[in-house]
Each structure stands twice: as structure tokens, then as C-alpha cells.
Amino acid sequence: MAHGHSEKGGHIVSYGTFIGVWLALLMLTALTVAVSGVDLKRLSVLTALAVACIKTSLVLGIFMHLKYEDRIFKVMFLVVVVTLAIFIGLTFTDTTLAR
Amino acid sequence: MSQTATPGAGGQAVLREAEHHFDYTGRKLGMWLFLFTELLLFGGLFIAYAIYRHVNFADFHVAAKDLDLVLGTINTVILLTSSLTMALSITAMQKGNRKLAVWLVVLTVLCGLAFLFIKYFEWTAKISHGIYPASPELMKLPPGEVRFFGLYYAMTGLHGLHVLIGMILLIVMAVVIARKPSRVHSFRPDDADETMAGARPAIVDGDGKPLWKGGIIDENVEQVSVVVRLKPGPHTIQPSDYVSLENAGLYWHLVDIIWIFLFPLFYLIT
């Protein structure tokens, strides 16, 4: 069970992979802080959120092992994201259309 | 573990392992379900943030300038690093390296402590400037800025509470792992009564050399069984030894993810 799935247990991710992900996360943080100094108007929020989403998918996928889990975990996560998106979308139609 | 029960009378004792029902996927699925409720809890606050920011666009930008970008960035790096040590501790545990796993969990808790310390520093600096919910100073500001700081205290406060809970959870896990002899297996021969009467139990090593000898099994003996305590090591580690650590880690990573969004939304929108 040096690598891959241990007996009916979780996937073992190597130390090196985690350190690589950590370095990527630090670089993305540096990037998002650097970009925040540049005035991109509306785009600056979008880039900040895009970087946050990339960072989140790294933490979710590798740190939280979601990439290696059964499909049910991914489907459930998708359901949560869609639910949140519906909430956000509907709330925004209310604020933008109601006035 | 090379302990062998030796029924002296030579009977073929059936060694039956105590049945363990352990649902690895189920344990993790339960944790994920809980995390989803947490996501929706914070999701509600993020929606409130999005709406207020949409309505008070300019005020939010002005108010965000009051937050310390350097401290926010340091805290981001600290939390990301704590997520790394957390993830590493699970790999260490899965490989049966218990000592390393405990130290990595301790390191994670220390990162959490550093995060909260900086947060405390930030909050007290703000409060000493008269900026706290419903303060006279704050109420003089435009309504958009009042909302910004209201959300700032509510969201970083709730997040800080989660960091604190995560730290307590991890301290408990560190103690549990450090003390773990964890699995206890009990073997009990079925036909002990007939075959073992009058025999002497012994524990022998691989060469048959006795390590321990017991007394004679006479009519006063009611039960004969062998209990083996297994410490998780490189060869004996099982999913049941680390699934709790994994679940505590999932909670910790979720707290990190929430901060990944809080950081740009409060500190980087100047």
C-alpha cells in the first residue's frame, strides 16, 4: 500500500504533491495581491474571484482528497454549488429588477 | 505481533476475530454533508455581502482601504500553510508515521493560533479607532461603510469562531492519535471448554520459544481468550485509524476555503 488506494481506505497523496499545491497557492496569493494594486475597474473583482476559485479547487481537489473520492462526493458538491448559484442568481434578479 | 494462542491439548482452536463493522466512505460522507451545511451558512453571508456591495459600490471601496492589507496577506499565508501541514499529517498517518502526524497536527494548531492572534490585533486596532458595530464613530460614516464593517465583523467573526473550533478539534485529535493503541482484537476459541481443560496457555515466539506461561486451565476458569492491542504502524495502519483525523482535516480545510474568499472580498477591493 505504498501508493494508490490502501485497503478499502483513502487514497494516499504524496508529501511532494501537497507541497507543490501549497507553493501554487502561495503564488496565486501573491498574484491576486499584486493585481489588486492595478486598476482594472470591474475586472479586478472578477480576477480576484477567479483566483479565489482556482485556489479553492486546489484545496478541495488535492488537500481535501475530493479528486480521489467516489463520484457521489463530487455530485453532492455540485448540488451545493448549484444551490448557492440559484440563491445568488435569484437574489440578484430581485435587487436589480425590483428598482 | 507474533503472539499465538497455544491450546495445550492440541485441539484445533478456531480463532475468531471480533467482527468490526466499519464504514469508511460513510464516515467521510457524513462529514461532507455537515460541511455542505457550513457552506450554505457562509453562503448566505456571502450573498448579503454581494447585494450590499452591489448597492453601495463606492462606499465599500473606501471602507476596504481601512483594512490592513499586509496583515490580511500574512494571515492568508498562515492559513494556507496550516492547510498544508494538515494535509501532510494525514499522509503521514496513512503511512503509519504516527509521531510525524501528531507533530504536523500540533503545527497546524499553532498556525491557527497565530491567525487568531493577528485577527485579535486587527480587531482591537479597529475597535480602538472607534470602529465597531453600532459605535458612535461608525454611525457617522456613510451607510455603505457601516454595512461594510458590519459584514466585516460578522463574517470574520464567524470565521474566527470556526478557526477556534477547528483548533479544539485538532488538539483532541492530536491527543487521540498520540495515545492510540486503537484497535483491540479479541480471539476466543469456540471449543475452549473441551479441548483446553487441564492445559496450560502460553505465548510463544516464531521459534516456539515461550514468552509467557499461564496457569493451568481448571474448572475455575470461565473463559479463555487472547486480546491483541494493535498500535497503528506502517504495516498495521487501517482506515479506521485515520478517518477521524481526515474528517477533522476536512473541517480545517473548509475554514481555509472560506478565508480564501473573505480575503479578496474585504482586503483587495480598494
mmCIF file of C-alpha atoms in Angstrom, chain A residues 21-90:
data_model
loop_
_atom_site.group_PDB
_atom_site.id
_atom_site.type_symbol
_atom_site.label_atom_id
_atom_site.label_comp_id
_atom_site.label_asym_id
_atom_site.label_seq_id
_atom_site.Cartn_x
_atom_site.Cartn_y
_atom_site.Cartn_z
ATOM 1 C CA VAL A 21 -0.062 22.556 -4.243
ATOM 2 C CA TRP A 22 0.967 24.753 -1.313
ATOM 3 C CA LEU A 23 3.543 26.562 -3.485
ATOM 4 C CA ALA A 24 0.901 27.081 -6.181
ATOM 5 C CA LEU A 25 -1.480 28.503 -3.557
ATOM 6 C CA LEU A 26 1.191 30.926 -2.325
ATOM 7 C CA MET A 27 1.944 32.060 -5.873
ATOM 8 C CA LEU A 28 -1.754 32.612 -6.575
ATOM 9 C CA THR A 29 -1.995 34.667 -3.375
ATOM 10 C CA ALA A 30 0.977 36.797 -4.471
ATOM 11 C CA LEU A 31 -0.642 37.187 -7.880
ATOM 12 C CA THR A 32 -4.004 38.292 -6.522
ATOM 13 C CA VAL A 33 -2.383 40.799 -4.117
ATOM 14 C CA ALA A 34 -0.212 42.213 -6.923
ATOM 15 C CA VAL A 35 -3.157 42.513 -9.319
ATOM 16 C CA SER A 36 -5.260 44.283 -6.658
ATOM 17 C CA GLY A 37 -2.872 47.251 -6.943
ATOM 18 C CA VAL A 38 -3.674 47.602 -10.637
ATOM 19 C CA ASP A 39 -6.914 49.351 -11.526
ATOM 20 C CA LEU A 40 -8.898 47.031 -13.745
ATOM 21 C CA LYS A 41 -12.301 48.540 -12.917
ATOM 22 C CA ARG A 42 -14.974 45.842 -12.857
ATOM 23 C CA LEU A 43 -12.482 43.243 -13.980
ATOM 24 C CA SER A 44 -10.490 43.462 -10.732
ATOM 25 C CA VAL A 45 -13.276 41.794 -8.738
ATOM 26 C CA LEU A 46 -13.652 39.121 -11.368
ATOM 27 C CA THR A 47 -9.923 38.343 -11.417
ATOM 28 C CA ALA A 48 -9.828 38.251 -7.604
ATOM 29 C CA LEU A 49 -12.787 35.846 -7.535
ATOM 30 C CA ALA A 50 -11.336 33.767 -10.375
ATOM 31 C CA VAL A 51 -8.070 33.361 -8.448
ATOM 32 C CA ALA A 52 -10.061 32.502 -5.297
ATOM 33 C CA CYS A 53 -11.941 29.818 -7.273
ATOM 34 C CA ILE A 54 -8.703 28.307 -8.587
ATOM 35 C CA LYS A 55 -7.267 28.272 -5.064
ATOM 36 C CA THR A 56 -10.458 26.668 -3.750
ATOM 37 C CA SER A 57 -10.415 23.935 -6.355
ATOM 38 C CA LEU A 58 -6.811 23.140 -5.416
ATOM 39 C CA VAL A 59 -7.693 22.893 -1.716
ATOM 40 C CA LEU A 60 -10.875 20.917 -2.417
ATOM 41 C CA GLY A 61 -9.387 18.600 -5.004
ATOM 42 C CA ILE A 62 -5.999 17.778 -3.506
ATOM 43 C CA PHE A 63 -5.884 18.830 0.172
ATOM 44 C CA MET A 64 -9.414 17.550 0.814
ATOM 45 C CA HIS A 65 -8.931 14.479 -1.432
ATOM 46 C CA LEU A 66 -12.147 15.270 -3.332
ATOM 47 C CA LYS A 67 -10.419 14.396 -6.619
ATOM 48 C CA TYR A 68 -9.803 10.860 -5.349
ATOM 49 C CA GLU A 69 -13.218 10.293 -3.748
ATOM 50 C CA ASP A 70 -16.166 8.339 -5.112
ATOM 51 C CA ARG A 71 -18.381 10.078 -7.639
ATOM 52 C CA ILE A 72 -21.133 10.604 -5.041
ATOM 53 C CA PHE A 73 -18.931 13.168 -3.216
ATOM 54 C CA LYS A 74 -18.451 15.191 -6.396
ATOM 55 C CA VAL A 75 -22.130 15.047 -7.313
ATOM 56 C CA MET A 76 -23.104 16.240 -3.841
ATOM 57 C CA PHE A 77 -20.627 19.084 -4.001
ATOM 58 C CA LEU A 78 -22.015 20.102 -7.371
ATOM 59 C CA VAL A 79 -25.537 20.133 -5.917
ATOM 60 C CA VAL A 80 -24.373 22.544 -3.188
ATOM 61 C CA VAL A 81 -22.664 24.842 -5.707
ATOM 62 C CA VAL A 82 -25.734 24.875 -7.953
ATOM 63 C CA THR A 83 -27.979 25.575 -4.944
ATOM 64 C CA LEU A 84 -25.814 28.528 -3.935
ATOM 65 C CA ALA A 85 -25.730 29.784 -7.525
ATOM 66 C CA ILE A 86 -29.535 29.659 -7.674
ATOM 67 C CA PHE A 87 -29.779 31.611 -4.404
ATOM 68 C CA ILE A 88 -27.319 34.235 -5.604
ATOM 69 C CA GLY A 89 -28.929 34.478 -9.033
ATOM 70 C CA LEU A 90 -32.466 34.837 -7.702
#
